[in-house]
Coordinates of N, CA and C in Angstrom, one line a residue:
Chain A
X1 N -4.6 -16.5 9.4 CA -4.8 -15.4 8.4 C -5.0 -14.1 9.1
X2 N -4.7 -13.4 8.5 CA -4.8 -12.0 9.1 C -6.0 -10.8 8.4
X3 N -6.0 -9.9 9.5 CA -7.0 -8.4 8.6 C -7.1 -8.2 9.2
X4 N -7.7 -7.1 8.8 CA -7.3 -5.7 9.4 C -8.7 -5.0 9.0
X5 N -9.4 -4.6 9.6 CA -10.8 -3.2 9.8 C -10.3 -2.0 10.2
X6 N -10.9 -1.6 9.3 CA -11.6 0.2 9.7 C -12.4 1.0 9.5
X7 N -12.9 1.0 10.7 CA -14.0 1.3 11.3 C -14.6 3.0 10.5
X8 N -15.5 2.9 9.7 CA -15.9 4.4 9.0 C -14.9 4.4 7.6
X9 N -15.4 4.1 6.6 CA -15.0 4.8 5.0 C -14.9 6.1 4.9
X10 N -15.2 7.0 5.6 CA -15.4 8.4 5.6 C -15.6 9.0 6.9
X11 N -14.5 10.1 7.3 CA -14.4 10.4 8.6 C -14.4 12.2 8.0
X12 N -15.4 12.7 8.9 CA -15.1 14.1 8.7 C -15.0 15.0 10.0
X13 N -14.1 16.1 9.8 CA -13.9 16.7 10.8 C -13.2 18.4 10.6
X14 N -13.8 19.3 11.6 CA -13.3 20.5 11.2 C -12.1 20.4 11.4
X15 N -11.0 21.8 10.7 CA -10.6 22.3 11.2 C -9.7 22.9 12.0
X16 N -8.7 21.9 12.7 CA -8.5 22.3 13.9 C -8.7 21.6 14.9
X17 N -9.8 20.6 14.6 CA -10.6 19.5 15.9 C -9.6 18.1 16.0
X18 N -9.4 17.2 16.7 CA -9.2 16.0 16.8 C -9.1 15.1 15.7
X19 N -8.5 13.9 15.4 CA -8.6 13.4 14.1 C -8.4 12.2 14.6
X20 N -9.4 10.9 14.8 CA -9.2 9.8 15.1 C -9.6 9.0 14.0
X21 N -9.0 8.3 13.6 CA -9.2 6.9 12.3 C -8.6 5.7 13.4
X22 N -10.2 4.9 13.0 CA -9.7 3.4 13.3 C -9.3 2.6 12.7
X23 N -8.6 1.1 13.3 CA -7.8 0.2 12.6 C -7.8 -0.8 13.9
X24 N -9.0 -1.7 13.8 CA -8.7 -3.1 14.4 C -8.4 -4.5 13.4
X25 N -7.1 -5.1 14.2 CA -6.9 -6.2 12.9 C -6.8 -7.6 14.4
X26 N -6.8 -8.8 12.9 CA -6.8 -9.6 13.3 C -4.9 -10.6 13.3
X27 N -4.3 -11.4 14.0 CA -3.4 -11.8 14.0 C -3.2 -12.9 14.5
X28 N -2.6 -13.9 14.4 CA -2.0 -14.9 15.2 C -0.6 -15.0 16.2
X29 N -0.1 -13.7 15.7 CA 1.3 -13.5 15.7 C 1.3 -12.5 16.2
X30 N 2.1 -11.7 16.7 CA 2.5 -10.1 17.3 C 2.5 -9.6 15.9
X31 N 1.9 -8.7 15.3 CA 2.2 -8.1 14.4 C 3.2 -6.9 14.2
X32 N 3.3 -6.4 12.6 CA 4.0 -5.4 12.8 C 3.0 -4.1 11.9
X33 N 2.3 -3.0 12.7 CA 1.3 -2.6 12.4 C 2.0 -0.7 11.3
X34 N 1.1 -0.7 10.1 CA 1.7 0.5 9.5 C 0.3 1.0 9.5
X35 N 0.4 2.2 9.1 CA -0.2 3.5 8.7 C 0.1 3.9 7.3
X36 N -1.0 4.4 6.4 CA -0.3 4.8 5.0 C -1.3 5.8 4.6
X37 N -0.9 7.1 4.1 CA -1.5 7.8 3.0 C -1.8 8.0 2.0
X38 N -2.7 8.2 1.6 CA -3.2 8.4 -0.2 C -3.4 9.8 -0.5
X39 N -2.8 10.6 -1.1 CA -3.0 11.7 -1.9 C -3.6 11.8 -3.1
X40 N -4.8 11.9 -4.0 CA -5.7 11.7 -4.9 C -4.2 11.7 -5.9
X41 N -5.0 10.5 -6.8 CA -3.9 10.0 -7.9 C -2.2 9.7 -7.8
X42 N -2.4 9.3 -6.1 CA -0.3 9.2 -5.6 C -0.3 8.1 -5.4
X43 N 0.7 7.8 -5.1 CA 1.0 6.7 -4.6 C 0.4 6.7 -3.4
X44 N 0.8 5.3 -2.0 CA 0.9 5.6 -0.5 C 2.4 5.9 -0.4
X45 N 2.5 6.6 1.0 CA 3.2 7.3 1.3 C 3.1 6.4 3.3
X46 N 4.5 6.3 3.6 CA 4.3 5.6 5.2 C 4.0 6.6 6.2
X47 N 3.1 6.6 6.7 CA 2.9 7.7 8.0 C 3.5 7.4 9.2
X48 N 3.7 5.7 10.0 CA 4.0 5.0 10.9 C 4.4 3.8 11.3
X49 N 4.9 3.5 11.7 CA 5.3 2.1 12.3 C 5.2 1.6 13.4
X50 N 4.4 0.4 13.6 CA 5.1 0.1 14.9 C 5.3 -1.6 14.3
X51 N 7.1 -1.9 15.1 CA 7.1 -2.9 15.6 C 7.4 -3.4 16.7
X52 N 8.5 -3.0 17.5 CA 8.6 -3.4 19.0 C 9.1 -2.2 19.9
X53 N 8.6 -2.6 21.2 CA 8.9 -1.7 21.7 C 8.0 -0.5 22.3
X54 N 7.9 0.4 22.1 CA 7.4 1.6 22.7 C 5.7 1.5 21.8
X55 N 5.0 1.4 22.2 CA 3.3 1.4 21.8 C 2.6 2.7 21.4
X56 N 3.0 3.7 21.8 CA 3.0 5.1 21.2 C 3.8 5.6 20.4
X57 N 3.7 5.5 18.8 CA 4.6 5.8 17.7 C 4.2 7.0 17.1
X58 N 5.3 7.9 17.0 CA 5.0 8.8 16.3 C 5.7 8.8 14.9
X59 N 4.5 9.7 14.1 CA 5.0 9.4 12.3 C 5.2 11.1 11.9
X60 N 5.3 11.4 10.6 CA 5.1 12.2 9.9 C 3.8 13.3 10.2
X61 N 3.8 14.7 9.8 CA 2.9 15.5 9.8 C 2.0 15.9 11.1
X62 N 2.6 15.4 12.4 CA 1.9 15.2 13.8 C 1.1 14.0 14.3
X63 N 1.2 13.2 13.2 CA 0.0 12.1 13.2 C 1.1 11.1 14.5
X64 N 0.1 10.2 14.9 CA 0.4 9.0 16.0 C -0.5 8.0 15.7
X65 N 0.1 6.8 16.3 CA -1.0 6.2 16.8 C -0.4 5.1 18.1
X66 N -1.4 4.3 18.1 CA -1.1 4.0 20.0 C -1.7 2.1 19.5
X67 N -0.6 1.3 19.8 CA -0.5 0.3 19.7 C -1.3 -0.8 20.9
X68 N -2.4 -1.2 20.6 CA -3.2 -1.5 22.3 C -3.4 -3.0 22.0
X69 N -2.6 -3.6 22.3 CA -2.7 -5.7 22.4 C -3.7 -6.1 22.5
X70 N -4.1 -5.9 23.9 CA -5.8 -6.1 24.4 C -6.9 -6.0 23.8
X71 N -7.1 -4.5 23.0 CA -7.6 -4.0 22.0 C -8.0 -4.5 20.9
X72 N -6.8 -5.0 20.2 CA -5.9 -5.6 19.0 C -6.5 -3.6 17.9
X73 N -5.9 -3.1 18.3 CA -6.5 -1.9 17.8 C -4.7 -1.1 17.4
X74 N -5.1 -0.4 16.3 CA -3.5 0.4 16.1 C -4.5 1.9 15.3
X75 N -5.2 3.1 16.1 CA -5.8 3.7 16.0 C -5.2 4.7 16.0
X76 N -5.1 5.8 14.5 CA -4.3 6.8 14.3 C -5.0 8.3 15.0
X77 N -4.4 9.0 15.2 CA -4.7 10.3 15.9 C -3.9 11.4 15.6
X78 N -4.6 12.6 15.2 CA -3.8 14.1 15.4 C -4.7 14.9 16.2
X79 N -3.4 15.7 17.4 CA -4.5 16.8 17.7 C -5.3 17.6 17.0
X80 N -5.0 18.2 16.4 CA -5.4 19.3 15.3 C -5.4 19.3 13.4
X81 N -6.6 18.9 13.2 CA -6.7 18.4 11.7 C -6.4 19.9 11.1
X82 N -5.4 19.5 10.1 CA -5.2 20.4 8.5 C -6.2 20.9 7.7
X83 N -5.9 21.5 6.9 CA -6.9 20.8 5.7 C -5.8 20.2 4.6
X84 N -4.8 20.2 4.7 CA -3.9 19.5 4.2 C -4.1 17.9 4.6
X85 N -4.2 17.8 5.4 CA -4.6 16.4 6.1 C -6.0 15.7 5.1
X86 N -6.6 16.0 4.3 CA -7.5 15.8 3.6 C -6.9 14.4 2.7
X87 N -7.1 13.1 2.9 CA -6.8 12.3 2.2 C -7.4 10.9 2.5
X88 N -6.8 9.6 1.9 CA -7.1 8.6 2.1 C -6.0 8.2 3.0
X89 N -6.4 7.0 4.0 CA -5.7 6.5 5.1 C -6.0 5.3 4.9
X90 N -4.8 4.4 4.9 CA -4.7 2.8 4.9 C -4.3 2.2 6.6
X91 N -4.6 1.7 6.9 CA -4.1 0.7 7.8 C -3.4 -0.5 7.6
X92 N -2.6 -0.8 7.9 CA -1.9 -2.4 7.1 C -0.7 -3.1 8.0
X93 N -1.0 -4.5 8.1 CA -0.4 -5.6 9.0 C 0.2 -6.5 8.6
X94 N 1.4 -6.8 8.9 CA 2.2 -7.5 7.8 C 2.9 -8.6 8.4
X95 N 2.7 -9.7 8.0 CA 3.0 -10.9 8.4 C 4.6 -11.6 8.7
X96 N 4.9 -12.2 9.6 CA 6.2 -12.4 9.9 C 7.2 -13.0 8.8
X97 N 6.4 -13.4 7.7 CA 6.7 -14.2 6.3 C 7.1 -15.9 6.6
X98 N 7.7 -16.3 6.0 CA 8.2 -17.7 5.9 C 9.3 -18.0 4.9
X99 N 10.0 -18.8 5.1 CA 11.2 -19.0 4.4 C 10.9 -19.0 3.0
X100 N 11.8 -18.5 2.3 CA 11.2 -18.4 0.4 C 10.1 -17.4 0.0
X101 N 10.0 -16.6 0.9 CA 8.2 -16.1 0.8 C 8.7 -14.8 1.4
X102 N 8.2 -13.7 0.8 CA 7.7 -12.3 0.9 C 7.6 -12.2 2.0
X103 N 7.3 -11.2 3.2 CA 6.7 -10.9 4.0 C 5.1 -9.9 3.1
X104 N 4.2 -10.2 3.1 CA 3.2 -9.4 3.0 C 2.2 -8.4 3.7
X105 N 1.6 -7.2 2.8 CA 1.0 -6.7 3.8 C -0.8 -6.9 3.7
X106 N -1.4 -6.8 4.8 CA -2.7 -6.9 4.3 C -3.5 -5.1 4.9
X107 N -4.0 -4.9 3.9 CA -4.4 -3.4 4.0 C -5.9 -3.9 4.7
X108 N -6.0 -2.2 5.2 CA -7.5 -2.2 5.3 C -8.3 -1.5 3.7
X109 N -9.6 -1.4 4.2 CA -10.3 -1.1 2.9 C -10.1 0.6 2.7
X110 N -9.3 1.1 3.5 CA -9.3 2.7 3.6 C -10.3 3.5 4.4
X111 N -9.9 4.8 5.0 CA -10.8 5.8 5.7 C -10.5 7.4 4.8
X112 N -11.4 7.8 4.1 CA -10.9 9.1 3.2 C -11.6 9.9 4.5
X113 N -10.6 10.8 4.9 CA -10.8 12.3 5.7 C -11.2 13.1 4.6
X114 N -12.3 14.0 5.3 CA -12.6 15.1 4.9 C -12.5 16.3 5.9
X115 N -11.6 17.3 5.9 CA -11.3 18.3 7.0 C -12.0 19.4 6.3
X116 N -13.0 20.1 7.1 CA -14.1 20.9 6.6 C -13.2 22.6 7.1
X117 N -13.7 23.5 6.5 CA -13.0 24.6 7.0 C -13.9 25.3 7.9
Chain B
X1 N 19.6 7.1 -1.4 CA 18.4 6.8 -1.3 C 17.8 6.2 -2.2
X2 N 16.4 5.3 -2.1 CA 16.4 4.9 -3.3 C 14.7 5.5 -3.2
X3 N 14.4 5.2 -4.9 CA 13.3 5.7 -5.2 C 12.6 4.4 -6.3
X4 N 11.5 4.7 -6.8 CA 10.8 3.9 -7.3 C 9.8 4.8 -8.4
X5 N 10.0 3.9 -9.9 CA 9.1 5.0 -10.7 C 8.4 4.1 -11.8
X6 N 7.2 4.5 -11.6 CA 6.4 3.6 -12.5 C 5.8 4.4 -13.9
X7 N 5.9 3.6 -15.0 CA 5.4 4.5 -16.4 C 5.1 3.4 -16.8
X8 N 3.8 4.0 -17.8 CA 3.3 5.6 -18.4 C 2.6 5.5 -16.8
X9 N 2.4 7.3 -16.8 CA 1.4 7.5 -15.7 C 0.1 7.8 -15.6
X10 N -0.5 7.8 -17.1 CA -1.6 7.2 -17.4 C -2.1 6.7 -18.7
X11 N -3.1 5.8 -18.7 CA -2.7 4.9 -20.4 C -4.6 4.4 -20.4
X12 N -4.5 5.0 -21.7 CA -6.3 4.5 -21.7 C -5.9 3.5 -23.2
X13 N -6.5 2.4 -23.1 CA -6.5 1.2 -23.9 C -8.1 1.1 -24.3
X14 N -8.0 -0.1 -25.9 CA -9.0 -0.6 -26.0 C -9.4 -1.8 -25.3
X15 N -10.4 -2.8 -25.1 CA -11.0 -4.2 -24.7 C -10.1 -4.7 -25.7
X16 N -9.0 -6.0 -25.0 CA -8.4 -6.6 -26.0 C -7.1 -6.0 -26.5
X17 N -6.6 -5.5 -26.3 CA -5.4 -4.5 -26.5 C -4.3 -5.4 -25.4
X18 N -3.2 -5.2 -25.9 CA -2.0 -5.8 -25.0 C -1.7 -4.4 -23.5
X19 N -1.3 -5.0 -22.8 CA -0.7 -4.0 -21.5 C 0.4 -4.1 -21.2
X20 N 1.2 -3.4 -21.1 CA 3.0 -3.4 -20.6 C 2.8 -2.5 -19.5
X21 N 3.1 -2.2 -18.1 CA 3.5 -1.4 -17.3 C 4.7 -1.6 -16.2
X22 N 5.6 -0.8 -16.7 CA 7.2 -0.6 -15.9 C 7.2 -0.4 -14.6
X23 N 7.8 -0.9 -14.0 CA 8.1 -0.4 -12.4 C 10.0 -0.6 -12.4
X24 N 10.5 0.3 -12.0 CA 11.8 0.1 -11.4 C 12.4 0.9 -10.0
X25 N 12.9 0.3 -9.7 CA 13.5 0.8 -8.0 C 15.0 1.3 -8.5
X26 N 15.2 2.5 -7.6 CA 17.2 2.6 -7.5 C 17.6 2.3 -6.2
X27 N 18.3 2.5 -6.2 CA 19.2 2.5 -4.7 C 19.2 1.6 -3.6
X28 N 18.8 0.3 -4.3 CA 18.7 -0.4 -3.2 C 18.7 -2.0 -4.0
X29 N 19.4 -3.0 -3.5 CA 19.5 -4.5 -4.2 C 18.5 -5.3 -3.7
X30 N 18.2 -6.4 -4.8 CA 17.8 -7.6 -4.1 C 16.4 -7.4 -3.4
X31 N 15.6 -5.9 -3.6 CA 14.1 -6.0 -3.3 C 13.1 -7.2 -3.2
X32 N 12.1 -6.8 -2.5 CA 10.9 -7.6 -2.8 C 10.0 -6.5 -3.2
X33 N 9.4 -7.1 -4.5 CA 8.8 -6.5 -5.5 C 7.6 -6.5 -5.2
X34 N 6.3 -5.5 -5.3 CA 4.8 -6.2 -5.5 C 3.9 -5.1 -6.4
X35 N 3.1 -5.8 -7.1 CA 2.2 -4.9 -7.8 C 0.8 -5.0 -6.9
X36 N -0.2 -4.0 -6.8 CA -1.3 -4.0 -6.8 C -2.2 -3.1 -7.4
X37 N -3.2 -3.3 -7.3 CA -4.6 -2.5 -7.9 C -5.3 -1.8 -7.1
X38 N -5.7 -0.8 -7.5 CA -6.7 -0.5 -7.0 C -7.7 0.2 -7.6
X39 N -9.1 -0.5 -7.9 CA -10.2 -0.5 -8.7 C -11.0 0.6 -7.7
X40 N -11.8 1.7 -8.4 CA -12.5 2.8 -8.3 C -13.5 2.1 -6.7
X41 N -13.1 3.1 -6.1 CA -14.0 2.6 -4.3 C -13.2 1.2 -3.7
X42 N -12.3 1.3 -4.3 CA -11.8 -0.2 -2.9 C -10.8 -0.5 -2.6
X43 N -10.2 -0.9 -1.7 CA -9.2 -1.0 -1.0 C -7.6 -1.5 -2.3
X44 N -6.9 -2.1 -1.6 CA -5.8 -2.7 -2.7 C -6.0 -4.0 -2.8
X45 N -5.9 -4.2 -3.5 CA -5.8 -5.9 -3.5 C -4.3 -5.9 -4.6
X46 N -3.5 -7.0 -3.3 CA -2.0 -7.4 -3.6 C -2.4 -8.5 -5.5
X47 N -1.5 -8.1 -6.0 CA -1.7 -9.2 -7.3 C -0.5 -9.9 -7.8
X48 N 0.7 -9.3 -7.8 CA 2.2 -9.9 -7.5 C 3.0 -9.6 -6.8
X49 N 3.8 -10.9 -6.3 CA 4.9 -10.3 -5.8 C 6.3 -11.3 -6.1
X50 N 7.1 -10.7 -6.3 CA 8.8 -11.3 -6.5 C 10.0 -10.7 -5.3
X51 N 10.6 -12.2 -5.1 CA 11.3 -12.0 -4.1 C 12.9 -11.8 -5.0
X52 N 13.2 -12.4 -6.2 CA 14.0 -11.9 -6.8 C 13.8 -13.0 -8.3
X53 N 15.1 -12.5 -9.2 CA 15.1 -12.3 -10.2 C 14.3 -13.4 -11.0
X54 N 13.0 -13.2 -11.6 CA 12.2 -14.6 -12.1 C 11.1 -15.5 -11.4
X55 N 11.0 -14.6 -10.5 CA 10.4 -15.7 -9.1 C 9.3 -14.8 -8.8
X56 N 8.3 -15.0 -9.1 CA 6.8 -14.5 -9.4 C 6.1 -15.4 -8.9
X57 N 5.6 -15.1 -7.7 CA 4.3 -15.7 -7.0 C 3.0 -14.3 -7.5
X58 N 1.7 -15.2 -8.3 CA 0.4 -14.8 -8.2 C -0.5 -14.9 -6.9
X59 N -1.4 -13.6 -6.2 CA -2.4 -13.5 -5.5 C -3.6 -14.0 -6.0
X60 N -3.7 -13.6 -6.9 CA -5.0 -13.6 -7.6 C -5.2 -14.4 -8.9
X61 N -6.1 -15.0 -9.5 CA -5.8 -15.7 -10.6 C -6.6 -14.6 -11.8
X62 N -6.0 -13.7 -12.9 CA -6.6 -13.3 -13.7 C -6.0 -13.8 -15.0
X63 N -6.1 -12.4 -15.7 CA -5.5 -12.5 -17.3 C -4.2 -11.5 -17.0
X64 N -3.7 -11.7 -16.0 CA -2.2 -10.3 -15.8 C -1.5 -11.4 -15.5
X65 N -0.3 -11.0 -16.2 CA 0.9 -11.4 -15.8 C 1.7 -10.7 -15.3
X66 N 3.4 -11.1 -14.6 CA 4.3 -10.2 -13.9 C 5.4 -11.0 -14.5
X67 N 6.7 -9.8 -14.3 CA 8.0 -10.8 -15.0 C 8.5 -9.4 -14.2
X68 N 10.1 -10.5 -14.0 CA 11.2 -9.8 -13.1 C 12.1 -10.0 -13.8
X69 N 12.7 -9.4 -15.0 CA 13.8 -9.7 -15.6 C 15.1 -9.4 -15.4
X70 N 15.1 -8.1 -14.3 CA 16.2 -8.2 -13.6 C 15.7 -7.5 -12.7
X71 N 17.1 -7.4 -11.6 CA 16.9 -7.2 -10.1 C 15.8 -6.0 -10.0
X72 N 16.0 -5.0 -10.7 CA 15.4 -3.8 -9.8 C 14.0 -3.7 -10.9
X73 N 13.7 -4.4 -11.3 CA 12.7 -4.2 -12.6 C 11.8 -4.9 -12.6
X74 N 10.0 -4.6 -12.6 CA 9.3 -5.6 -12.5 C 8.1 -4.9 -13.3
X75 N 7.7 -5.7 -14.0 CA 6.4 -5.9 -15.4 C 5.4 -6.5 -15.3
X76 N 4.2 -5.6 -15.4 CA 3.3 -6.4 -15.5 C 2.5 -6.1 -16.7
X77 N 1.7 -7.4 -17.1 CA 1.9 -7.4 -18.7 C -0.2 -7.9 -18.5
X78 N -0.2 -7.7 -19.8 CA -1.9 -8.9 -20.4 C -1.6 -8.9 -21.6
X79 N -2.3 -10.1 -22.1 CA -2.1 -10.2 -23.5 C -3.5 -9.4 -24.2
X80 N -4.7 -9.5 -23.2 CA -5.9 -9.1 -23.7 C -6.6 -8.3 -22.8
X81 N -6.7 -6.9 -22.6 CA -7.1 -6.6 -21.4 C -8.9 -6.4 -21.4
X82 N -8.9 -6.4 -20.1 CA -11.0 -6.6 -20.3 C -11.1 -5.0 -19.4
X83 N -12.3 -4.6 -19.7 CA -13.0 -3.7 -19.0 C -12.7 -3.3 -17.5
X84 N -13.3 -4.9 -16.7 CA -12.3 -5.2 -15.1 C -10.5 -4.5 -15.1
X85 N -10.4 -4.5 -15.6 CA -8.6 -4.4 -15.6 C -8.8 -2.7 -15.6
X86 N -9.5 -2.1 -15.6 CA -9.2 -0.6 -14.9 C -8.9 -0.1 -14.2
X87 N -8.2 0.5 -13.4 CA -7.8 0.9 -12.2 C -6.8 1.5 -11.8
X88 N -5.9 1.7 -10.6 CA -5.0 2.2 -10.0 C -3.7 1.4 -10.0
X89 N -2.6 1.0 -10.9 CA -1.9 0.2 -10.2 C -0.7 0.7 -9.8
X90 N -0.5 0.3 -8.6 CA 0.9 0.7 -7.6 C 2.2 -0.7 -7.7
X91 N 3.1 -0.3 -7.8 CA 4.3 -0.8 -7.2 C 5.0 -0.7 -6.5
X92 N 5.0 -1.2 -5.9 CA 5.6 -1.6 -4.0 C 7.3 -2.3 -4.1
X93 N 8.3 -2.0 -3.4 CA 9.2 -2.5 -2.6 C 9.1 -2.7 -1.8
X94 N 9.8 -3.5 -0.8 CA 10.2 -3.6 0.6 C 11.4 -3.9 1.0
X95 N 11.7 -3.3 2.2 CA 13.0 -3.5 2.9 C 13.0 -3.4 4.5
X96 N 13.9 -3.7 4.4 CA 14.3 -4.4 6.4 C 13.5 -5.1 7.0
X97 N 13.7 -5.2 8.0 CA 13.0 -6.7 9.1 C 11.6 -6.6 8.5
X98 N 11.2 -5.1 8.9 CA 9.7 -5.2 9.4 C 8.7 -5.0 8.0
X99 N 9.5 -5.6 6.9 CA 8.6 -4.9 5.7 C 7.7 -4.0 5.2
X100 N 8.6 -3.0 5.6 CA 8.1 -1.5 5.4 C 8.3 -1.4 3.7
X101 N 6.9 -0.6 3.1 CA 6.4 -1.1 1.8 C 6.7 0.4 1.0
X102 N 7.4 0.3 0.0 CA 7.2 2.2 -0.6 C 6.4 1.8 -2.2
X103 N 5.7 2.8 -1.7 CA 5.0 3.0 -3.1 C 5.9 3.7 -4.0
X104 N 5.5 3.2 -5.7 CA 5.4 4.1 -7.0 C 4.3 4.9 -6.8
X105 N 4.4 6.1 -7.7 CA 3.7 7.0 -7.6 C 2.1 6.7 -8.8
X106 N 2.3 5.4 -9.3 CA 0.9 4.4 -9.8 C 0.7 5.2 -11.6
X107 N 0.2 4.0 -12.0 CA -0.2 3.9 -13.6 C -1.6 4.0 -13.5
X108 N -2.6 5.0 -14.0 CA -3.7 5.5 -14.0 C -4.4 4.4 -15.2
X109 N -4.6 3.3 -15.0 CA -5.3 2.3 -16.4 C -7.1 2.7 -16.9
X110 N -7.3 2.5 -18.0 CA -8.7 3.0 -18.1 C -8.9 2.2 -19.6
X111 N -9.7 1.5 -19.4 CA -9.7 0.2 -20.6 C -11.4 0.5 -20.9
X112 N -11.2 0.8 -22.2 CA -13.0 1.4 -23.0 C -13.1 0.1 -23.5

């Protein structure tokens, strides 16, 4: 079974400053690890991917994150927070599926940013 | 390209009242379908999903149903809704290897 944590429900930061959200999950399997945003009352929206290959993935809006095995960690990062960046952040790991069967994702419980002015 | 649009985009019901909420996708065949929730402070919790036309696997056991009556079209229904049944609900596709998931832009539910 899989899951996925992250670490802090609420991350605040000025500014301008650094923007780190965590995301450690659990797997049996190599996963295939995403990033997702929430805009109040929106849908998600995909920030990232990773599935093979290069471990530093870049997404949308400057955001990254850095794929670490060892770790088991897929931890998003921007240099410089918005205030447009002001949202909810999902983390989510999705299973290789099985014949007849969905591939599914399992989210984290979310991290809402707050970017202060 | 395809897109995905869910109605109404928001619907306040009474306790006990029936629920219809539409999801349909364009531009793309043969999806994997999924509904989720999401109740005030908490994460999503997955509640259907169909891999095609009729074929409805339940997550969760409630009073909601899902129906896929054709390809790009997926419903989720109650015959009696409760209080619990409030929330955010999202419709999801997926496509390619790595099941990259797109949201609807969600049905705002609010059951007095």
């Amino acid at each position: 079974a899989q899951s996925v944590t992250q670490l802090g429900s609420h991350v605040s930061v000025s500014e301008g400053a650094l923007v780190l959200l965590r995301c450690n999950y659990s797997s049996s399997v190599p996963p295939y690890l995403f990033w997702y945003v929430q805009y109040p009352n929106q849908g998600l929206q995909l920030l990232l991917k990773y599935t093979t290959g290069a471990t530093l993935v870049k997404g949308i809006n400057g955001f990254e994150a850095e794929f670490k095995k060892s770790e088991t960690s897929f931890h998003l990062t921007k240099p410089s927070a918005h205030m447009s960046d002001a949202a909810e952040y999902f983390c989510a790991v999705s299973d290789r599926g099985s014949s007849g069967s969905a591939r599914q994702l399992t989210f984290g419980s979310g991290t809402q940013l707050t970017v202060l002015p | 390209s395809q897109t995905i649009h869910q109605w109404p985009a928001t619907l306040v019901q009474p306790v006990g009242s029936p629920l219809s909420l539409e999801c349909t996708v364009e531009g793309t065949s043969n999806p994997n379908l999924y509904w989720y929730r999401q109740a005030a402070g908490r994460g999503l919790q997955l509640l259907f999903y169909s891999v095609g036309i009729g074929q409805i696997s339940s997550e969760v056991p409630q009073n909601l149903s899902a129906s896929r009556p054709q390809d790009r079209q997926f419903i989720l229904s109650s015959k009696k809704l409760l209080l619990s049944d409030s929330g955010f609900y999202l419709c999801a596709y997926a496509r390619g290897l790595y099941n990259e998931q797109f949201f609807g832009p969600g049905t705002r539910l609010t059951v007095l």
